[in-house]
XYZ file of C-alpha atoms in Angstrom:
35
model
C 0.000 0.000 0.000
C 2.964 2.466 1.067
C 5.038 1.314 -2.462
C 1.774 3.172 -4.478
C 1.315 5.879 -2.472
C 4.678 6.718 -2.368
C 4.936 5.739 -6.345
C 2.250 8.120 -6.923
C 3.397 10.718 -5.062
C 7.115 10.232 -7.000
C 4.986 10.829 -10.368
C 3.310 13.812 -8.825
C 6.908 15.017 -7.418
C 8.679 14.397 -10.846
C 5.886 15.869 -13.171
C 6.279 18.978 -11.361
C 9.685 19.414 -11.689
C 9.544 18.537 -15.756
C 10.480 14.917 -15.023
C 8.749 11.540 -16.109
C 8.703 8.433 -14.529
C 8.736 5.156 -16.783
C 8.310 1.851 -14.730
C 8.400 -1.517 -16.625
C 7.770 -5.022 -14.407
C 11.647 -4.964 -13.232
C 12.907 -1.685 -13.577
C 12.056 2.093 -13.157
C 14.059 4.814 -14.985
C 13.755 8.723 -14.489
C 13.815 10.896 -17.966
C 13.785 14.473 -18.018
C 11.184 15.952 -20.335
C 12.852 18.734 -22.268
C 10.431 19.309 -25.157
C-alpha cells in the first residue's frame, strides 16, 4: 500500500519538476522531459 502511495506521489513530485517516470515489471528509470 505504502510502495503506491509513495509511487504516486514520485509521479506527482517528478511531473512537477519537468520529469517523467517510466516503470516496466523490473525496472524504473527517471527521464527528463525537455520538449
Amino acid at each position: 500500500m505504502y510502495g503506491v502511495l509513495y509511487i504516486a506521489f514520485f509521479h506527482f513530485f517528478t511531473y512537477v519538476f519537468g520529469f517523467h517516470l517510466y516503470c516496466e515489471k523490473t525496472t524504473c528509470s527517471v527521464a527528463l522531459v525537455t520538449s
